[in-house]
Coordinates of C-alpha atoms and ligand atoms in Angstrom, one line a residue:
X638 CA 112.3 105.8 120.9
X639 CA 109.1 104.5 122.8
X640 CA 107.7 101.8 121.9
X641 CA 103.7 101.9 124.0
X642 CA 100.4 101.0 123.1
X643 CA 98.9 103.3 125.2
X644 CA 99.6 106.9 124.4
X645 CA 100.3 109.5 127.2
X646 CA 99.1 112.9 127.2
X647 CA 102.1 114.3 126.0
X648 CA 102.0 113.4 122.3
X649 CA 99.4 116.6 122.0
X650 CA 100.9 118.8 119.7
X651 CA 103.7 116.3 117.7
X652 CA 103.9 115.9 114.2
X653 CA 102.3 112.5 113.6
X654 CA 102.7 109.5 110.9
X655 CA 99.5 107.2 110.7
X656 CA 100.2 103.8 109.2
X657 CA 99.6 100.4 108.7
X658 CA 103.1 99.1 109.6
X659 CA 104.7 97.0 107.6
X660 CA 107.1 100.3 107.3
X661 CA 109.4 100.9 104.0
X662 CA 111.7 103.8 102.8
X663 CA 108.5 106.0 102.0
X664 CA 106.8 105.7 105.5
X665 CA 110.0 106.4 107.0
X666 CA 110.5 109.4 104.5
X667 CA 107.0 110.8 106.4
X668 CA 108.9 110.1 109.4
X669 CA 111.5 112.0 108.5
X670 CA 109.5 115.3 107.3
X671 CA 107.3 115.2 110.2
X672 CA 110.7 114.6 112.2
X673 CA 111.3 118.8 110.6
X674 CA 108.3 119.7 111.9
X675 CA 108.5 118.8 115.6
X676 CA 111.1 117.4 118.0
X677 CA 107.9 115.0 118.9
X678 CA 106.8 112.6 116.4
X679 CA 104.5 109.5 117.4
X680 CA 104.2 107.3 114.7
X681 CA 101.1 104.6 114.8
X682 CA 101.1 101.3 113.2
X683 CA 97.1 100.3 113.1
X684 CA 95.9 97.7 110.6
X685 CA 92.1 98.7 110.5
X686 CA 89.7 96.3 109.7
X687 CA 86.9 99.3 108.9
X688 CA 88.7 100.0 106.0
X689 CA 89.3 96.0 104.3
X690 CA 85.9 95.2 102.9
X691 CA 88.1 91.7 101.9
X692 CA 88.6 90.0 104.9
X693 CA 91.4 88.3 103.2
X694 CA 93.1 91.0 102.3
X695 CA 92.7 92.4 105.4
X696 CA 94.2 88.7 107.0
X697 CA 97.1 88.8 104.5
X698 CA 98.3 92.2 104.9
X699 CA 102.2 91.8 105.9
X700 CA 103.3 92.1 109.3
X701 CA 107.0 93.1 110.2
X702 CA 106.6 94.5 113.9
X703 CA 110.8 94.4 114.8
X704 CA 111.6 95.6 111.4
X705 CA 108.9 99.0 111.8
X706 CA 110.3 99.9 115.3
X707 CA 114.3 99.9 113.4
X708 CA 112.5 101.5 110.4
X709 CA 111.2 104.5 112.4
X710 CA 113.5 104.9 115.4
X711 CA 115.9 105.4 112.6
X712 CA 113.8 107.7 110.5
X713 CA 113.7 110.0 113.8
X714 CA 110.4 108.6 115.3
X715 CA 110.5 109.4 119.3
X716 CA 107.3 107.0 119.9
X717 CA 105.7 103.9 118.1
X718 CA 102.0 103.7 119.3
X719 CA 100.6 100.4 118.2
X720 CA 97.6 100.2 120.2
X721 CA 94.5 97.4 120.1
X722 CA 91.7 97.5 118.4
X723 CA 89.7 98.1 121.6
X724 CA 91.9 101.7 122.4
X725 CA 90.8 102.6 118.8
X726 CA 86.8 101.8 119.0
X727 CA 85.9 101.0 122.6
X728 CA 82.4 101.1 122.1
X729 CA 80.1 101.4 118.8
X730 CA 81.9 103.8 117.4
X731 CA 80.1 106.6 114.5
X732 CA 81.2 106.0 111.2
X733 CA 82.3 109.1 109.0
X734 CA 81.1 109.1 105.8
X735 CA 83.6 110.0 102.6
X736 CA 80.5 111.1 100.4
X737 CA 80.2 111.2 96.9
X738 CA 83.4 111.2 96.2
X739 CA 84.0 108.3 98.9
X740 CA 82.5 106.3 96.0
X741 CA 84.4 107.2 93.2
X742 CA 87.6 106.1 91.7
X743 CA 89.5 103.7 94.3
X744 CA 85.6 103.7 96.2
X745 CA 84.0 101.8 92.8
X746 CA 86.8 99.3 93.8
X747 CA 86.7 99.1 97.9
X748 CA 83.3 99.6 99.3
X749 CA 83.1 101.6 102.0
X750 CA 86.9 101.8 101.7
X751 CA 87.0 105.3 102.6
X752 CA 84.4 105.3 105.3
X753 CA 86.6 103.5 107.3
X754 CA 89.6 105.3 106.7
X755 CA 88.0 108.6 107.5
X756 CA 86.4 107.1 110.9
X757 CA 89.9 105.9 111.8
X758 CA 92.0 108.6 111.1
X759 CA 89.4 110.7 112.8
X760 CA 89.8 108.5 116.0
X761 CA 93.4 108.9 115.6
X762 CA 93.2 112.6 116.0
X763 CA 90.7 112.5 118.4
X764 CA 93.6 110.4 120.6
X765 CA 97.0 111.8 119.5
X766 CA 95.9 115.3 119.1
X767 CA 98.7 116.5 117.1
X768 CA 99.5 119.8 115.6
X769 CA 100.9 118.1 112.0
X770 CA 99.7 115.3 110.8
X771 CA 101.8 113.6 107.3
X772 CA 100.3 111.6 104.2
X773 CA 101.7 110.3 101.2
X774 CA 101.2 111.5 97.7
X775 CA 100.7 107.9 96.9
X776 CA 97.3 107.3 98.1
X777 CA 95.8 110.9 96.7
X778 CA 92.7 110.5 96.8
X779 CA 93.3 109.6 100.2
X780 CA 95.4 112.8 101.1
X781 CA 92.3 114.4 99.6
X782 CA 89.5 113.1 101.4
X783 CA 91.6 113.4 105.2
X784 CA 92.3 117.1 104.4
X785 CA 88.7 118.1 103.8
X786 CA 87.7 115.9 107.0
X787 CA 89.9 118.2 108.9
X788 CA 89.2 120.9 107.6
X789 CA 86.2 120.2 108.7
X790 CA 86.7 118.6 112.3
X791 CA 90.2 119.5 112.9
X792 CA 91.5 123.0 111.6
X793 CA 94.1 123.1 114.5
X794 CA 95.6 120.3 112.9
X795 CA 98.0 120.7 109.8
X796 CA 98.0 118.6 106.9
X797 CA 101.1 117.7 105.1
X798 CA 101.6 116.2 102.1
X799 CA 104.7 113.8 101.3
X800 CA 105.4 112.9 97.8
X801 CA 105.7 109.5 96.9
X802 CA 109.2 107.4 97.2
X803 CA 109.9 105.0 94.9
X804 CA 112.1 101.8 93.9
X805 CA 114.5 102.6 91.3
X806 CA 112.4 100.4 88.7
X807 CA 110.4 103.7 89.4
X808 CA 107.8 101.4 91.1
X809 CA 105.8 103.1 93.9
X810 CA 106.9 101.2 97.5
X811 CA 104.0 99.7 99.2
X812 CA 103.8 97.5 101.7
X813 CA 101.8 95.4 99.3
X814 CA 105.1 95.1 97.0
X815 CA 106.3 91.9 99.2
X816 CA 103.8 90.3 97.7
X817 CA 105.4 90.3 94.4
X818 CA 107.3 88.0 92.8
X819 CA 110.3 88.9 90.3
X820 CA 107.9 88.3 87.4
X821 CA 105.0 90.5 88.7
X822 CA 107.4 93.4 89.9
X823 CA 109.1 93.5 86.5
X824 CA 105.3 93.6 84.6
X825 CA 104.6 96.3 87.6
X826 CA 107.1 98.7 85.8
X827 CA 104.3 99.6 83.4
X828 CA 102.6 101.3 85.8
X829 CA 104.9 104.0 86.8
X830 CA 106.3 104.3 83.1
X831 CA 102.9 105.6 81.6
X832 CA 102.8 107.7 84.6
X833 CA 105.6 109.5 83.7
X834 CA 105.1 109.4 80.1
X835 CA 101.6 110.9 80.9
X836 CA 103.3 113.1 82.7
X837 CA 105.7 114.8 79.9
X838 CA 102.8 114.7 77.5
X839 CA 101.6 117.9 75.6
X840 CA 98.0 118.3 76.2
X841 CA 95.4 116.0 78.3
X842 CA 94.4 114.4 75.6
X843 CA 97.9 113.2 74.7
X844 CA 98.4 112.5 78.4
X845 CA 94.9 110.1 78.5
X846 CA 96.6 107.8 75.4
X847 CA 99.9 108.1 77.1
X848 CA 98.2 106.4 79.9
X849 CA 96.0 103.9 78.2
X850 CA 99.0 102.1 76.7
X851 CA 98.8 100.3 80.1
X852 CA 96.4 97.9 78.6
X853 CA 98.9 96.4 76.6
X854 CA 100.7 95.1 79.6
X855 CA 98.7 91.4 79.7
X856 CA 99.8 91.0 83.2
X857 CA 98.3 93.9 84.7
X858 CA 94.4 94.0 84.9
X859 CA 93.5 97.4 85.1
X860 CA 90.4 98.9 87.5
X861 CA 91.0 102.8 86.1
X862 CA 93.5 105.0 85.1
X863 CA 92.0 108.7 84.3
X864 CA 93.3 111.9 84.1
X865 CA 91.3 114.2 87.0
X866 CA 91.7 118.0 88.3
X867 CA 93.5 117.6 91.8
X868 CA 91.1 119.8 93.2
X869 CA 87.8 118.2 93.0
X870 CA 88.7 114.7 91.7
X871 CA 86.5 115.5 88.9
X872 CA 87.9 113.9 84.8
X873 CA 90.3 117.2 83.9
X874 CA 89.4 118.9 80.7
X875 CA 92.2 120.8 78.5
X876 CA 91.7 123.5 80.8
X877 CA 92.5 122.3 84.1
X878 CA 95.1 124.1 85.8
X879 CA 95.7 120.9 88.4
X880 CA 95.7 117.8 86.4
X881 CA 96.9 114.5 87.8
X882 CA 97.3 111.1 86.7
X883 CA 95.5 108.1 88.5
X884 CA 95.9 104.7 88.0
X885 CA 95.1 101.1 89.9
X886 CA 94.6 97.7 89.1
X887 CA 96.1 93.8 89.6
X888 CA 99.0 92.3 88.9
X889 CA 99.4 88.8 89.9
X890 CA 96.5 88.9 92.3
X891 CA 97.8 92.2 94.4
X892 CA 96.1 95.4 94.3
X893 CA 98.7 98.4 92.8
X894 CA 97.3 102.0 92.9
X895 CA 100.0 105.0 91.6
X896 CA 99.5 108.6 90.3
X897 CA 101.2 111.7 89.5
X898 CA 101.3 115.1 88.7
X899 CA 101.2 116.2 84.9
X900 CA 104.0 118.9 84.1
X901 CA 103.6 122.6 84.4
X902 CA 104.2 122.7 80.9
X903 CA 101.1 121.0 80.1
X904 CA 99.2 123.0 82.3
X905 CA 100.1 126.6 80.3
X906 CA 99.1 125.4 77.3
Ligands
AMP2458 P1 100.0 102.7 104.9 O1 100.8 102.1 105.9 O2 100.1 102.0 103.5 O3 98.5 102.9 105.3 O4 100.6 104.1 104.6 C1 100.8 105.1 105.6 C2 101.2 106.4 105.0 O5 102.4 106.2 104.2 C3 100.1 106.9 104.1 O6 100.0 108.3 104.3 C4 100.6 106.6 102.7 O7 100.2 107.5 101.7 C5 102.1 106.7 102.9 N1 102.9 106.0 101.9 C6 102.7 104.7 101.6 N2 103.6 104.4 100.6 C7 104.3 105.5 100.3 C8 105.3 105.9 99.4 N3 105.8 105.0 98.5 N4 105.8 107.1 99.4 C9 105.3 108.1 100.2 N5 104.4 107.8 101.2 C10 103.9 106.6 101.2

């Protein structure tokens, strides 16, 4: 594997893995899919400061450069781009804007959050010029807001989605987990429980109490958890053929986010 921070020309056309480094089993499972996809796979690791309207969190966020370049080469990575901020926005560059629905959800909690995700992974494109590009599940609204950018700017490119690996507590892996102490990452069960709890409910309505039994969890401080159609992030109604379950808040001062699918079962009723 090569590890550069400049990127040649050849990486046009490889299936590629935009992240934040800091690298875990579910970046390197994106690895690994996009590693199906093409023999070519350039992995980035770019913390972007666009998207961190906390400064601090943006200072704190874990770096583990010799552990990502084992993690991917390992995960069938062929190149590890981790290029300066400079390579990324040599000059002023325009900043995308996520619209209404930039605003909503994980946007009520990170201003201008998805502005600067959108700009970067737009840059990214622009740079890498791949032919798949792979996201996680676990940032949805995330893998939402990308695919209708490229739909719009990049059709050549093909969106894949990744579903979302998790610690056998059932705990979503972040990079943010490290963070944790024993305490906090036993309290951070909760989260994934009324997920899947939500998940095998009946009907929506059952699925929304399922999920508000989260509040009882005193250590976990709770920014939203709804119910929403997949396909337009608007609140899902008994009739929603795509519902999915959101969720995000604190524990212990660090910022969880989770969600998941509801059942098929639910959905024919
Ligand atoms: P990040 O480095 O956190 O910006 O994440 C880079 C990519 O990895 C994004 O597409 C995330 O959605 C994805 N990702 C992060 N955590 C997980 C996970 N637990 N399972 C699957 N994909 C993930």
């Amino acid at each position: 594997m090569k590890i550069t921070k400049l990127l040649s020309e050849s990486a046009a056309g490889c299936a590629f893995v935009p992240t934040m480094g800091a690298l875990h089993a579910g970046h390197q499972s994106l690895i690994a899919k996009a590693r199906e996809l093409s023999d070519e796979v350039v992995v980035s690791v770019f913390v972007n400061p666009l998207q961190f309207e906390d400064k601090s969190d943006l200072a704190k966020y874990p770096k583990t450069p010799e552990q990502d370049a084992l993690l991917a080469q390992a995960a069938g990575a062929t190149t590890l781009w981790t290029p300066d901020y400079e390579t990324i926005y040599p000059t002023e560059t325009k900043k995308l804007s996520a619209g209404e629905l930039g605003s909503k959800f994980e946007g009520v909690h990170r201003l201008g959050h998805f502005d600067g995700v959108l700009t970067v992974v737009n840059r990214l494109f622009e740079m890498v010029k791949p032919r798949y590009a792979i996201f996680g599940e676990k940032d949805f609204q995330q893998l939402f807001l990308i695919s209708k950018m490229a739909a719009e700017l990049h059709p050549e490119i093909q969106i894949i989605a990744a579903p979302t690996v998790r610690e056998p507590n059932g705990l979503a892996m972040s990079s943010r987990n490290v963070r944790l102490n024993a305490e906090a990452r036993n309290a951070a069960e909760v989260i994934s429980k009324v997920l899947f709890n939500a998940a095998k409910a009946e009907s929506i309505s059952q699925a929304r109490l399922e999920l508000a039994k989260v509040k009882n969890e005193i250590q976990f401080e709770l920014d939203y958890a709804e119910i929403i159609d997949e396909d337009n992030f608007e609140l899902a109604t008994e009739e929603t053929t795509k519902p999915r379950a959101v969720i995000a808040g604190w524990i212990d001062g660090v910022r969880l986010i989770d969600n998941m699918a509801l059942q098929p079962a639910l959905v024919r009723i």
